[in-house]
Coordinates of C-alpha atoms (C1' of nucleotides) in Angstrom, one line a residue:
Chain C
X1 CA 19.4 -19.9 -28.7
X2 CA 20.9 -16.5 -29.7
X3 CA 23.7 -15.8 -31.9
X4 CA 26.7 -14.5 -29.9
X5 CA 28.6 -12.5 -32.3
X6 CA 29.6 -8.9 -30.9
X7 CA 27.2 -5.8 -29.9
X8 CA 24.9 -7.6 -32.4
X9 CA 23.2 -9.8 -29.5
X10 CA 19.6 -9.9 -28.8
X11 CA 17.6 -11.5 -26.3
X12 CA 14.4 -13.5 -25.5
X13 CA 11.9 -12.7 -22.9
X14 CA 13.0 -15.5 -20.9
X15 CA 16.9 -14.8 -21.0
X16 CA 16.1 -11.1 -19.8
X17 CA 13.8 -12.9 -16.9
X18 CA 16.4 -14.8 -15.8
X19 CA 18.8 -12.6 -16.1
X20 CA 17.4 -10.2 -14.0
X21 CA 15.1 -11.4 -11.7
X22 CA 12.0 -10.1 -13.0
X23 CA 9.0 -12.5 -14.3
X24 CA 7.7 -13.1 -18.2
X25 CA 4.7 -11.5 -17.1
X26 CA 6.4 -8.4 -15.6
X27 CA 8.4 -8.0 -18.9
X28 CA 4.7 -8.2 -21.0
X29 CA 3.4 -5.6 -18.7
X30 CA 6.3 -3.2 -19.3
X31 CA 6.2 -3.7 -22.9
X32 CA 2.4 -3.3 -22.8
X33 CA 2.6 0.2 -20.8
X34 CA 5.6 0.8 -23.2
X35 CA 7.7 1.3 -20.4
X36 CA 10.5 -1.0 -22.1
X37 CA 9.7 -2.2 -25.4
X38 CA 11.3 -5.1 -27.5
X39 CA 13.2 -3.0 -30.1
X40 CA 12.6 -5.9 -32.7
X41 CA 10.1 -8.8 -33.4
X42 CA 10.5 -12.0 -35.1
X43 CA 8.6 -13.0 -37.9
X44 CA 6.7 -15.2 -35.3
X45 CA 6.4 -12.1 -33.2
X46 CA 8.7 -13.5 -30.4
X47 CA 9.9 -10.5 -28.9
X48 CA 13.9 -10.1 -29.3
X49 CA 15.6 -7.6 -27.1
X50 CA 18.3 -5.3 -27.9
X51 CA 21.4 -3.8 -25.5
X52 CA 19.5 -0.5 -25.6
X53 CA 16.6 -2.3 -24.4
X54 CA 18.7 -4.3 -21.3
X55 CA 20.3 -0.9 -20.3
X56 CA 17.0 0.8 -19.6
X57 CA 15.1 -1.9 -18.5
X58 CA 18.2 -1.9 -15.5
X59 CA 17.2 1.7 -15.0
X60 CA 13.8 0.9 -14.3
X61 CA 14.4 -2.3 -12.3
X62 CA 17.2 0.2 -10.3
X63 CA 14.0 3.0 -9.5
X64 CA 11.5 0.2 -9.1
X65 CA 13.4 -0.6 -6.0
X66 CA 13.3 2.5 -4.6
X67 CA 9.3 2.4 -4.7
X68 CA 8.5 4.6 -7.7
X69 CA 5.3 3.9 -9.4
X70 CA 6.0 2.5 -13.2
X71 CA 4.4 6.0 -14.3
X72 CA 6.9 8.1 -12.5
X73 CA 10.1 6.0 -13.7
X74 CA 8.6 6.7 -16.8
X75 CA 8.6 10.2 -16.4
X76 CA 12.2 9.9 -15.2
X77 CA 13.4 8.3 -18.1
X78 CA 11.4 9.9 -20.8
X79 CA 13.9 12.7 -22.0
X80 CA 16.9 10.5 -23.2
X81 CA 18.9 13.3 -22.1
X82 CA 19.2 12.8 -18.4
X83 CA 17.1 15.1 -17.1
X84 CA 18.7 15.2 -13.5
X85 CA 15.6 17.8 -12.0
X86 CA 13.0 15.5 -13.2
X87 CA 14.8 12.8 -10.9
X88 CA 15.1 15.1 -8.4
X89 CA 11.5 16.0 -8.1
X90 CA 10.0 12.5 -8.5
X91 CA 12.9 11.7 -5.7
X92 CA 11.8 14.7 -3.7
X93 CA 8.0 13.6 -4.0
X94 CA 8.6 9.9 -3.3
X95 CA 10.7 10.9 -0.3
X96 CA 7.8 13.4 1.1
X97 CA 5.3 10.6 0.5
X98 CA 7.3 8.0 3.0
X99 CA 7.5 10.9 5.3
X100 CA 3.5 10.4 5.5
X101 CA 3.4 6.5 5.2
X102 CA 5.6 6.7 8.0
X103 CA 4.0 8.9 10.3
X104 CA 0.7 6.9 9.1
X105 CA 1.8 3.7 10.1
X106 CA 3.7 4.7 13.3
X107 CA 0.3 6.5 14.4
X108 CA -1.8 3.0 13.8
X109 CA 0.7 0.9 15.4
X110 CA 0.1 2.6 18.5
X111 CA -3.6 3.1 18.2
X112 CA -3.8 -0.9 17.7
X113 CA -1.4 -1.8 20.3
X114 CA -2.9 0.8 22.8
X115 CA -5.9 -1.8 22.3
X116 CA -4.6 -4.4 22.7
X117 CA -2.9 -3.5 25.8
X118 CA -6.6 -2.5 26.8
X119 CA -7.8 -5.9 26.0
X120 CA -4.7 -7.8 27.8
X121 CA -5.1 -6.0 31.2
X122 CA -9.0 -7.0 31.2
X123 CA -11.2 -4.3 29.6
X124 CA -14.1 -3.2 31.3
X125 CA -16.3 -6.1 29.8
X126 CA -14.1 -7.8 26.9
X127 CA -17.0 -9.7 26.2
X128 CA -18.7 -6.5 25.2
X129 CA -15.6 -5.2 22.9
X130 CA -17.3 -4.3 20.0
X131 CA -20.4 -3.1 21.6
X132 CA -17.8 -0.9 23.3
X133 CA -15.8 -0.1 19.7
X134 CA -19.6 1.0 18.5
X135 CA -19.8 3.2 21.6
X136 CA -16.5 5.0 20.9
X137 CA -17.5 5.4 17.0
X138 CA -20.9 7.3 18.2
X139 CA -19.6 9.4 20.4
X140 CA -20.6 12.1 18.1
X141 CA -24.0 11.3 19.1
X142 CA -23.3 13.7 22.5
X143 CA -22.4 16.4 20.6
X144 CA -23.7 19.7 20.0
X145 CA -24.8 20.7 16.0
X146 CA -22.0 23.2 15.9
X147 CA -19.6 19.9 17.2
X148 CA -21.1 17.5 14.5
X149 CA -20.7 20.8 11.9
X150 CA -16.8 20.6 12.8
X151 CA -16.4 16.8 12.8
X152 CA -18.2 16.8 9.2
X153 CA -15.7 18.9 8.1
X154 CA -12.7 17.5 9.6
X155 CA -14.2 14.0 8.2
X156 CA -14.1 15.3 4.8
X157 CA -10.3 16.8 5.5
X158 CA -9.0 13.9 6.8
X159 CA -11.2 10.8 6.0
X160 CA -13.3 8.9 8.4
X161 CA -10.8 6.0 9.2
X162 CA -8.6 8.8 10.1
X163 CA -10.9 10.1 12.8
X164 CA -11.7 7.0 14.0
X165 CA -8.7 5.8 14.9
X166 CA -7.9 8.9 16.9
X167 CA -11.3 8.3 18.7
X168 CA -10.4 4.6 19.2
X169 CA -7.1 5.7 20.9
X170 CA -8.7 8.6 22.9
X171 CA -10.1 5.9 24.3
X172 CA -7.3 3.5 25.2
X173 CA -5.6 6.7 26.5
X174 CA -8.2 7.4 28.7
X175 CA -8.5 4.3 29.8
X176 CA -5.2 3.4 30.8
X177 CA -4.7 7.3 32.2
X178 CA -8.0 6.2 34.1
X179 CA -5.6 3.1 36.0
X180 CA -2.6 5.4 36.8
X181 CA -4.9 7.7 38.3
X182 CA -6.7 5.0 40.4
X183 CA -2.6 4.3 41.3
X184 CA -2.6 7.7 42.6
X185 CA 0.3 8.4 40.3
X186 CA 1.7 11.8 40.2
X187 CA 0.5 13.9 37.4
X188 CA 4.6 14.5 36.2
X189 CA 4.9 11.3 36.2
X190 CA 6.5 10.7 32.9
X191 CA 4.3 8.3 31.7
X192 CA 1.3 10.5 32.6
X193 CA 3.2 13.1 30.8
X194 CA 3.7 11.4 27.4
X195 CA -0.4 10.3 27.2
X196 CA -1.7 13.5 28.4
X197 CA 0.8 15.6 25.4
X198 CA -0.7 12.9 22.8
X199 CA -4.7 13.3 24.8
X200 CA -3.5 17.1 23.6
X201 CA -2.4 16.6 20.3
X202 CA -5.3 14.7 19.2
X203 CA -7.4 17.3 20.7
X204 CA -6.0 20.0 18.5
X205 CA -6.4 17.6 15.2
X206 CA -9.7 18.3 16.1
X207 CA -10.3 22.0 17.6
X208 CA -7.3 22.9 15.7
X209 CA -6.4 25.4 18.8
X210 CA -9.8 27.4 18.7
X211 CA -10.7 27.8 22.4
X212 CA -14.0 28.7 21.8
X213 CA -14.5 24.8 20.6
X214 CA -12.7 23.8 23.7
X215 CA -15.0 25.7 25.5
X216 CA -18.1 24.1 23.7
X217 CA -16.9 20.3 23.7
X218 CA -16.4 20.7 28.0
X219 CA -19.7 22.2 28.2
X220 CA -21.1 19.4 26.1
X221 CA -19.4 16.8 27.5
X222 CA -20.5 17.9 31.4
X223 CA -24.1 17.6 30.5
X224 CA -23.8 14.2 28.3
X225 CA -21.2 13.0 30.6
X226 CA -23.5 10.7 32.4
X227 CA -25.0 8.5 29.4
X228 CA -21.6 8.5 27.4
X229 CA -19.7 7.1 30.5
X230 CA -22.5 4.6 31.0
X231 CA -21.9 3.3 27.1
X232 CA -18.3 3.1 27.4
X233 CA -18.5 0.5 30.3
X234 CA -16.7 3.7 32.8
X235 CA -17.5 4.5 36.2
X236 CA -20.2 6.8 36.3
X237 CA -18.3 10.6 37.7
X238 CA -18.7 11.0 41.2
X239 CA -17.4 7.2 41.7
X240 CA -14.1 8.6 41.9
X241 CA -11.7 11.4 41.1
X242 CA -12.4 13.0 37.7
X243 CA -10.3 12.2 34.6
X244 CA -10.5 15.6 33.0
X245 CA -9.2 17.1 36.5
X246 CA -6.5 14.7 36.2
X247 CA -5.6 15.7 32.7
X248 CA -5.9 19.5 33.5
X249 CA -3.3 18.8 36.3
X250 CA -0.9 16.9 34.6
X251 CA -1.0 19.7 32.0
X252 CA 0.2 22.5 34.2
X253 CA 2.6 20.1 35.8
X254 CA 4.5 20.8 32.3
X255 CA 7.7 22.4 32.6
Chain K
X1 CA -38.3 11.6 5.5
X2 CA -38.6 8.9 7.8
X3 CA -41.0 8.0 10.5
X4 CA -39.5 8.8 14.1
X5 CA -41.5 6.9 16.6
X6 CA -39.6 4.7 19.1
X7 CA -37.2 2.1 18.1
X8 CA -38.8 1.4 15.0
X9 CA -36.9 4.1 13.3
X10 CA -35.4 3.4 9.7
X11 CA -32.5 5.4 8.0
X12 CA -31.9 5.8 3.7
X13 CA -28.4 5.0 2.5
X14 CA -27.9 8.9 2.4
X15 CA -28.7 9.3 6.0
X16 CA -26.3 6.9 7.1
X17 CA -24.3 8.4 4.8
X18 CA -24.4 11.8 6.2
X19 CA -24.0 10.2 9.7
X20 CA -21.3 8.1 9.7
X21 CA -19.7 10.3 7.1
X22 CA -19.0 7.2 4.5
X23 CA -20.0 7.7 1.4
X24 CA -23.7 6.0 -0.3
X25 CA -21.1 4.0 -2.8
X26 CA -18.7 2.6 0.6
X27 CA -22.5 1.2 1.9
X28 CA -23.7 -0.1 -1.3
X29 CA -20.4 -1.9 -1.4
X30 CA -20.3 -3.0 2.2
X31 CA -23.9 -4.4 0.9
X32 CA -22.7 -6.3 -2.1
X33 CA -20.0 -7.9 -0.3
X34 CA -22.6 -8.8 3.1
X35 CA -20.8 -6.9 5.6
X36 CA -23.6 -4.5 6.3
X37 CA -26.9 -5.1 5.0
X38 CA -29.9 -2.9 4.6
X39 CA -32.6 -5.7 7.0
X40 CA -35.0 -4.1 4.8
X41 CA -36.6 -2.9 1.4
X42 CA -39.2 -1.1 0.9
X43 CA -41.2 -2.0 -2.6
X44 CA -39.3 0.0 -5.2
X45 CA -36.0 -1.2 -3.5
X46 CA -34.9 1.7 -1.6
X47 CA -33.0 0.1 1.1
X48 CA -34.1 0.7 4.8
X49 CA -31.5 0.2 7.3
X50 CA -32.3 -0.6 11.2
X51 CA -30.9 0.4 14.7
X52 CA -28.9 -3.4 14.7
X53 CA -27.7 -2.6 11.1
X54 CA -26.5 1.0 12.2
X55 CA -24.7 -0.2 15.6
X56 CA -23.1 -3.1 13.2
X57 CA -22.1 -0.2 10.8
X58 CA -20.2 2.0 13.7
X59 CA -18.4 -1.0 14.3
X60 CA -17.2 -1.7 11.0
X61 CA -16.2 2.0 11.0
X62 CA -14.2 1.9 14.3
X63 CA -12.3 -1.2 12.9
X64 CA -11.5 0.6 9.6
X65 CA -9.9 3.3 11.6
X66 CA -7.4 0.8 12.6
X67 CA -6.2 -0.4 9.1
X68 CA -7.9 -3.6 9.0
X69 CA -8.9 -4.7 5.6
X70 CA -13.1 -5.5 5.3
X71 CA -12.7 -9.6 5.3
X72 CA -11.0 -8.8 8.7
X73 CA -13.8 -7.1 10.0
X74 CA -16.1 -9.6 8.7
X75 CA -14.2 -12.4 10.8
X76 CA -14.2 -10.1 13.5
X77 CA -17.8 -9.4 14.0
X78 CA -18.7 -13.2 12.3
X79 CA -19.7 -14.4 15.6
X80 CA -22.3 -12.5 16.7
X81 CA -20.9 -13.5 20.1
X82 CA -18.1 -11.1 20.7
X83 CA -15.2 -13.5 20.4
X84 CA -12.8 -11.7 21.9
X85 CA -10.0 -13.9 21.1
X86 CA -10.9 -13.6 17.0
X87 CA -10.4 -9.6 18.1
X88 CA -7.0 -10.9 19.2
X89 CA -5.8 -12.7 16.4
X90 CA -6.6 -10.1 14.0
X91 CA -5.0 -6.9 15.9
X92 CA -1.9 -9.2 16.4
X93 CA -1.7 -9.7 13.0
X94 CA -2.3 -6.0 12.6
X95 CA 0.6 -5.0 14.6
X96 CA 2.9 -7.6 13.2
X97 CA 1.9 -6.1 9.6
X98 CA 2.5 -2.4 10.8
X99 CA 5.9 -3.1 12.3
X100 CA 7.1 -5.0 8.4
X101 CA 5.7 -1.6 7.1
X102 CA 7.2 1.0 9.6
X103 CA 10.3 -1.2 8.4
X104 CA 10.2 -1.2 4.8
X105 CA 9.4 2.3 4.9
X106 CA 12.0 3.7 6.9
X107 CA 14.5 1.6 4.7
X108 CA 13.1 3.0 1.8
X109 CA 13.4 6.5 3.3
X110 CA 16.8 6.4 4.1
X111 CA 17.6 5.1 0.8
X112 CA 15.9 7.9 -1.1
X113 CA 17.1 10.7 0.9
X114 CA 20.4 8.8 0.4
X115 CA 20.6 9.5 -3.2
X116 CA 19.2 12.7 -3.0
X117 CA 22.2 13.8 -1.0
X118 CA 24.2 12.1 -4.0
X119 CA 22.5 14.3 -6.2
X120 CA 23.2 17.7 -4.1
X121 CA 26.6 16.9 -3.6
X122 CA 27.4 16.9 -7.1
X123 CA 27.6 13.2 -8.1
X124 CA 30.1 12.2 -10.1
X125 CA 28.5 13.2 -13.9
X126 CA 25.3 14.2 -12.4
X127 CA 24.2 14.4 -16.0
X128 CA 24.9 10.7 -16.3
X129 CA 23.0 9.9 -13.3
X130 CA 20.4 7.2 -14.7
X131 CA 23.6 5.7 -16.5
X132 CA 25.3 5.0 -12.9
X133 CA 21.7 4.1 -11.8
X134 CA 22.1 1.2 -14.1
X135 CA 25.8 0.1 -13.7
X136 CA 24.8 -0.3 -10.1
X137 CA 22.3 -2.6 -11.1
X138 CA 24.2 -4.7 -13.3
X139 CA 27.3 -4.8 -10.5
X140 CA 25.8 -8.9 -10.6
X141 CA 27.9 -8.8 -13.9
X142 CA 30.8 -8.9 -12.2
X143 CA 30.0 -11.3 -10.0
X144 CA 31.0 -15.3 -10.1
X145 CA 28.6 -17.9 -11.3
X146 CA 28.1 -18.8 -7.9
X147 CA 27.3 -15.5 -6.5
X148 CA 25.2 -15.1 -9.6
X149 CA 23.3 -18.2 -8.1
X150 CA 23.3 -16.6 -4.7
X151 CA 21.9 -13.4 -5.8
X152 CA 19.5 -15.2 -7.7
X153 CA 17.8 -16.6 -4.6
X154 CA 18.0 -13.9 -2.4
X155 CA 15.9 -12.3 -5.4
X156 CA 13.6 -14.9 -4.8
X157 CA 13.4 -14.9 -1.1
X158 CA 13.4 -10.6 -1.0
X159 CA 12.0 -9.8 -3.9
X160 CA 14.0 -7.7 -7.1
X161 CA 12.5 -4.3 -5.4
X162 CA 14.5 -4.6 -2.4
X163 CA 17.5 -6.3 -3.8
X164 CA 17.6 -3.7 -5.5
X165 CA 17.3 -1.0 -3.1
X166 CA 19.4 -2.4 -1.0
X167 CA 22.9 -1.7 -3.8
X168 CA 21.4 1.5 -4.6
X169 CA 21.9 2.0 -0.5
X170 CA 25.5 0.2 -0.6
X171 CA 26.1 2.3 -3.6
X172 CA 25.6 6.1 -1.6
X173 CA 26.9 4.3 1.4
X174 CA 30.3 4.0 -0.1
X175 CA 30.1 7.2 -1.8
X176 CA 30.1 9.1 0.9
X177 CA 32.1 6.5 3.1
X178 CA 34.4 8.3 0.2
X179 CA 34.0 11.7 1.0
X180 CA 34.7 11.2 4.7
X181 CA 37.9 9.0 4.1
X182 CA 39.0 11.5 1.6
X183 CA 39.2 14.5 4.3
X184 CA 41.0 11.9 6.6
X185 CA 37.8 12.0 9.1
X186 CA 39.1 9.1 11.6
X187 CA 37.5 5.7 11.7
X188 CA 35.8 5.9 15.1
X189 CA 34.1 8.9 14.1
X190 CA 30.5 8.5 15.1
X191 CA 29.2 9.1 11.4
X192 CA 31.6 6.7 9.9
X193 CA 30.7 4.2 12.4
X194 CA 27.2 4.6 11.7
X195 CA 27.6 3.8 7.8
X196 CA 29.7 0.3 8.5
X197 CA 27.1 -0.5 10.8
X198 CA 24.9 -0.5 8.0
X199 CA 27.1 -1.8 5.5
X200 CA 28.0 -4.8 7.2
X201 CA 24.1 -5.3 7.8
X202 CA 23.4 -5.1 4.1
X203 CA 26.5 -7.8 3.9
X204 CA 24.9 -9.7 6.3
X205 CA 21.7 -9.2 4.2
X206 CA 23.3 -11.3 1.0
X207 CA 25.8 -13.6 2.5
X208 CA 23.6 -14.6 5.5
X209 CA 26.9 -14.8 7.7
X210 CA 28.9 -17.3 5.5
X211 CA 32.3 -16.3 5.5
X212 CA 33.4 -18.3 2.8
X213 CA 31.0 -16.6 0.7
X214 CA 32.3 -13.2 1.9
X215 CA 36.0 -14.2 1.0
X216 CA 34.9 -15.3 -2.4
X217 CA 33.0 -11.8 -3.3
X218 CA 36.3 -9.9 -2.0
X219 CA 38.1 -12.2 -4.8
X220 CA 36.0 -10.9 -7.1
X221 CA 36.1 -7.8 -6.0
X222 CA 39.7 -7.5 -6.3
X223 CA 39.6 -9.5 -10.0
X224 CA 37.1 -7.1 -11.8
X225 CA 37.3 -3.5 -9.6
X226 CA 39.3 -1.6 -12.6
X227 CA 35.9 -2.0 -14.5
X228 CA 33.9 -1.6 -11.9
X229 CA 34.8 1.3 -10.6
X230 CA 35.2 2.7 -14.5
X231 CA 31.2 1.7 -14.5
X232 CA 30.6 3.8 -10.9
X233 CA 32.2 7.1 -11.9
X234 CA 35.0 6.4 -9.1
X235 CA 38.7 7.3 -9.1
X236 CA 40.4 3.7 -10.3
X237 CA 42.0 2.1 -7.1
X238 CA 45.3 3.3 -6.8
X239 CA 44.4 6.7 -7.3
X240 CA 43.5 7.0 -3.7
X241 CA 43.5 5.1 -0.8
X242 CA 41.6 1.8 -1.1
X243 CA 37.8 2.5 0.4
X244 CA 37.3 -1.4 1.5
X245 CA 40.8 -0.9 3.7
X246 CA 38.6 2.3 5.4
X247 CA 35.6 -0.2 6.4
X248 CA 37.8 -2.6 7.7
X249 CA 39.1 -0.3 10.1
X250 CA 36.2 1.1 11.1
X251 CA 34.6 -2.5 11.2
X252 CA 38.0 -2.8 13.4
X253 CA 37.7 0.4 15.5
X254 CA 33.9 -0.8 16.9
X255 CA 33.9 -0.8 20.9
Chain G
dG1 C1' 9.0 -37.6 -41.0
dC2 C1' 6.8 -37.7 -36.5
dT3 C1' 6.5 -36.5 -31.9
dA4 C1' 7.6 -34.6 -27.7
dC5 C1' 8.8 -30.7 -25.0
dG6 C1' 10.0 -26.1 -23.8
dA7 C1' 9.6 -21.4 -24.8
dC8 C1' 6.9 -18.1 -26.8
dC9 C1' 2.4 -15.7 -28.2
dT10 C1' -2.2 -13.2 -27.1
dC11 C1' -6.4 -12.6 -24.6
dA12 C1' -8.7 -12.0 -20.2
dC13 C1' -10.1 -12.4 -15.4
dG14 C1' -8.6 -11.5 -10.6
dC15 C1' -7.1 -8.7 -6.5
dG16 C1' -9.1 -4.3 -2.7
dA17 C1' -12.0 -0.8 -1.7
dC18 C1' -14.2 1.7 -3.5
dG19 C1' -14.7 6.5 -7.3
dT20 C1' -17.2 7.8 -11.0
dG21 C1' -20.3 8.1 -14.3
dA22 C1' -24.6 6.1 -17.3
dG23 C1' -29.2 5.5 -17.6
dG24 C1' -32.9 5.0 -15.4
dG25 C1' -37.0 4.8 -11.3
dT26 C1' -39.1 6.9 -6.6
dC27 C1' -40.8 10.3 -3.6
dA28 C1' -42.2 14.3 -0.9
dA29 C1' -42.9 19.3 -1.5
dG30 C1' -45.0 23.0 -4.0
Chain E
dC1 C1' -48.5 17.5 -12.0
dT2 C1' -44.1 19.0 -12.0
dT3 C1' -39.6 19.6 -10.1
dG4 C1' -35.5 18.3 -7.9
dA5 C1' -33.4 15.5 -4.5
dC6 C1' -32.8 11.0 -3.7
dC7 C1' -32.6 6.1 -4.9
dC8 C1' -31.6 2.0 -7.9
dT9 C1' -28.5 -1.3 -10.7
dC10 C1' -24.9 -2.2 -13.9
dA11 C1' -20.2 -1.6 -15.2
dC12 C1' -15.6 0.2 -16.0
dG13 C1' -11.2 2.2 -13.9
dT14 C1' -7.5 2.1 -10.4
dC15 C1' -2.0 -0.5 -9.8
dG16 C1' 1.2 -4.1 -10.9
dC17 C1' 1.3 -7.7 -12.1
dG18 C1' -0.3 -13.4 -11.0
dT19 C1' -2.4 -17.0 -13.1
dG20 C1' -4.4 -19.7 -16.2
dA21 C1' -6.4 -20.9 -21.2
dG22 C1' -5.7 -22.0 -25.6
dG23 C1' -2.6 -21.9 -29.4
dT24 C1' 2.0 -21.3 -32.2
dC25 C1' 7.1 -21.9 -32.8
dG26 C1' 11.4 -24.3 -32.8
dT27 C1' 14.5 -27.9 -32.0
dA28 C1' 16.1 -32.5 -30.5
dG29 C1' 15.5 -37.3 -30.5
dC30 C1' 13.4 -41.6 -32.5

DNA sequence: GCTACGACCTCACGCGACGTGAGGGTCAAG
DNA sequence: CTTGACCCTCACGTCGCGTGAGGTCGTAGC
């Protein structure tokens, strides 16, 4: 073991594991990055750890739990001198990054449980469910050039899973507006109200409020309207009341 | 180009590229690993994908918009039946997933912006700050071999990161619990209740509802506080009024 | 003195979904 | 025949370690 005698004490690799939860193999890594280093070496090159070392390998364990990347804890401790605005930033940056994850992950929950939902209360053909998931992905094929210009770009902006999961739950909107209109519920109905403000805010993700691309993607859509309804597994228009009427209505029903 | 009569029709990796808006390197990839394969070659190599390999490939692109990872998808489409309960299984585990992140994150969140309001408050020795980071991390010194061995396998079952996260929350928690009791704010005041809440829940957290365990950490609490607190920055008990007789009332005060 | 055992050492591959070159062949247009 | 765009196959890098493999060190018991 160790000698014990005053602020002479050192430590193995092991006794700092135990000690504080974090593996051998973490401890390698750290010194390997030189994020917390073994201040000495014996002559077999076991690694023996100083107080200094057990203090900031604390820090690091106290950050890692806040989610920091090794990299920025680095950062934060490299001046010795506590260098509180360096915290603050890579605090500020962390805290703006779960901002995003969070709307991320909030946004897919409801994209994949709006499926689900779709799948639960019988799709139109659940045996065809990915033939329908292809259909949805190629709706770009109905578009016009300038449309698959603007989708191009807005791939690039946003990456393509981004895009598709809005198309994905376009659809499940859609769908399930589809069965509240068939109910004949009123368009300020709040549930009507909540899909058709999200039906809008994914539209302007896409148009980003340029009604001249508004414009264009109706037109488009009233002369492909027949095939595209026909690939999603829909009713072809003229079976029933139309959806985009619906939406429209529901829209100036907005106080 | 490519020939264009009838169904026979066969795209390049950069075509598909272009159309699907993935990159040539995502297709290669998707080729190394089988989960979209060119059906053809021509004689130099040059990979010649189909119509069935382009619907397969909108697919895979759909289900990448919802977060699943590629060995997913491939179970997904495996059957080239579509098995709608594999579909199912997958989301479910999809959502399930989601909601542990939309957690984690949101913990994380509040933590962060936690200690950033420690920071803009004026912390106690702000220029100390990675110094207190690390006495609340070592606040297991304190503890009782017991609790030692408690901690230790809650480590285990949570993981160091979140331990850890979890005292730098308790940590801000009572530093502002401070503040409040320290301008007299009563102990049914909304904020105030909002904090024990969440106190009591990182309790909870450790102690798992064992009461005896609970009465032995307020032993030690009371045995080693004077260093403690010394460690924390904070006024020495007796300076003030006592912070744990605060939560109690509060805890006390609930509806 | 020998042996066992535990703790330590240094490579080095693996994960996930590609990005990013390196170093070459292929192909249609001019 | 050249040019330039496109295609090919390696192969390493990312991030934070986990998980062996194969060998050394140190002490306790026989």
């Amino acid at each position: 073991m160790t000698g014990r005698q005053g602020p002479e004490q050192r430590w193995s690799v092991g006794e700092l594991a135990r000690a504080t939860g974090l593996t051998v193999r973490a401890l390698h890594h750290y010194d390997d990055i030189g994020l917390v280093t073994a201040s000495e070496r014996t002559a077999a090159g076991h690694r023996r750890y100083a107080e200094a070392d057990l203090r900031r390998l604390y820090r690091v364990r106290a950050l890692r739990g806040l989610g920091l990347s090794l990299e920025e804890i680095a950062t934060v401790l490299a001046r010795d001198v506590d260098d509180v605005s360096a915290l603050r930033a890579v605090l500020e940056g962390q805290l703006a990054h779960l901002d995003e994850q969070a709307v991320r992950v909030s946004r897919l929950r409801e994209q994949v449980a709006g499926l689900l939902a779709s799948l639960d209360e019988g799709m139109p053909g659940p045996e065809r469910f990915t033939a329908t998931l292809e259909a949805i992905s190629r709706m770009d094929d109905h578009y016009t050039p300038a449309q698959q210009d603007l989708m191009a770009r807005k791939r690039t902006e946003l990456g393509p899973a981004a895009i598709e999961a809005m198309k994905v739950e376009w659809f499940g909107l859609a769908r399930r507006l589809m069965g509240l209109q068939a109910q004949d519920v009123p368009v300020d109905d709040p549930r009507v109200q909540e899909m058709t403000k999200r039906w809008d805010e994914i539209g302007t993700a896409f148009h980003g409020g340029d009604t001249a691309i508004v414009a264009a993607t109706d037109a488009a859509y009233e002369g492909s309207k027949e095939s595209l309804n026909r690939q999603l597994g829909w009713p072809a228009p003229g079976d029933g009341p139309d959806l985009v009427d619906y939406v429209r209505r529901a829209r100036e029903a907005r106080t």
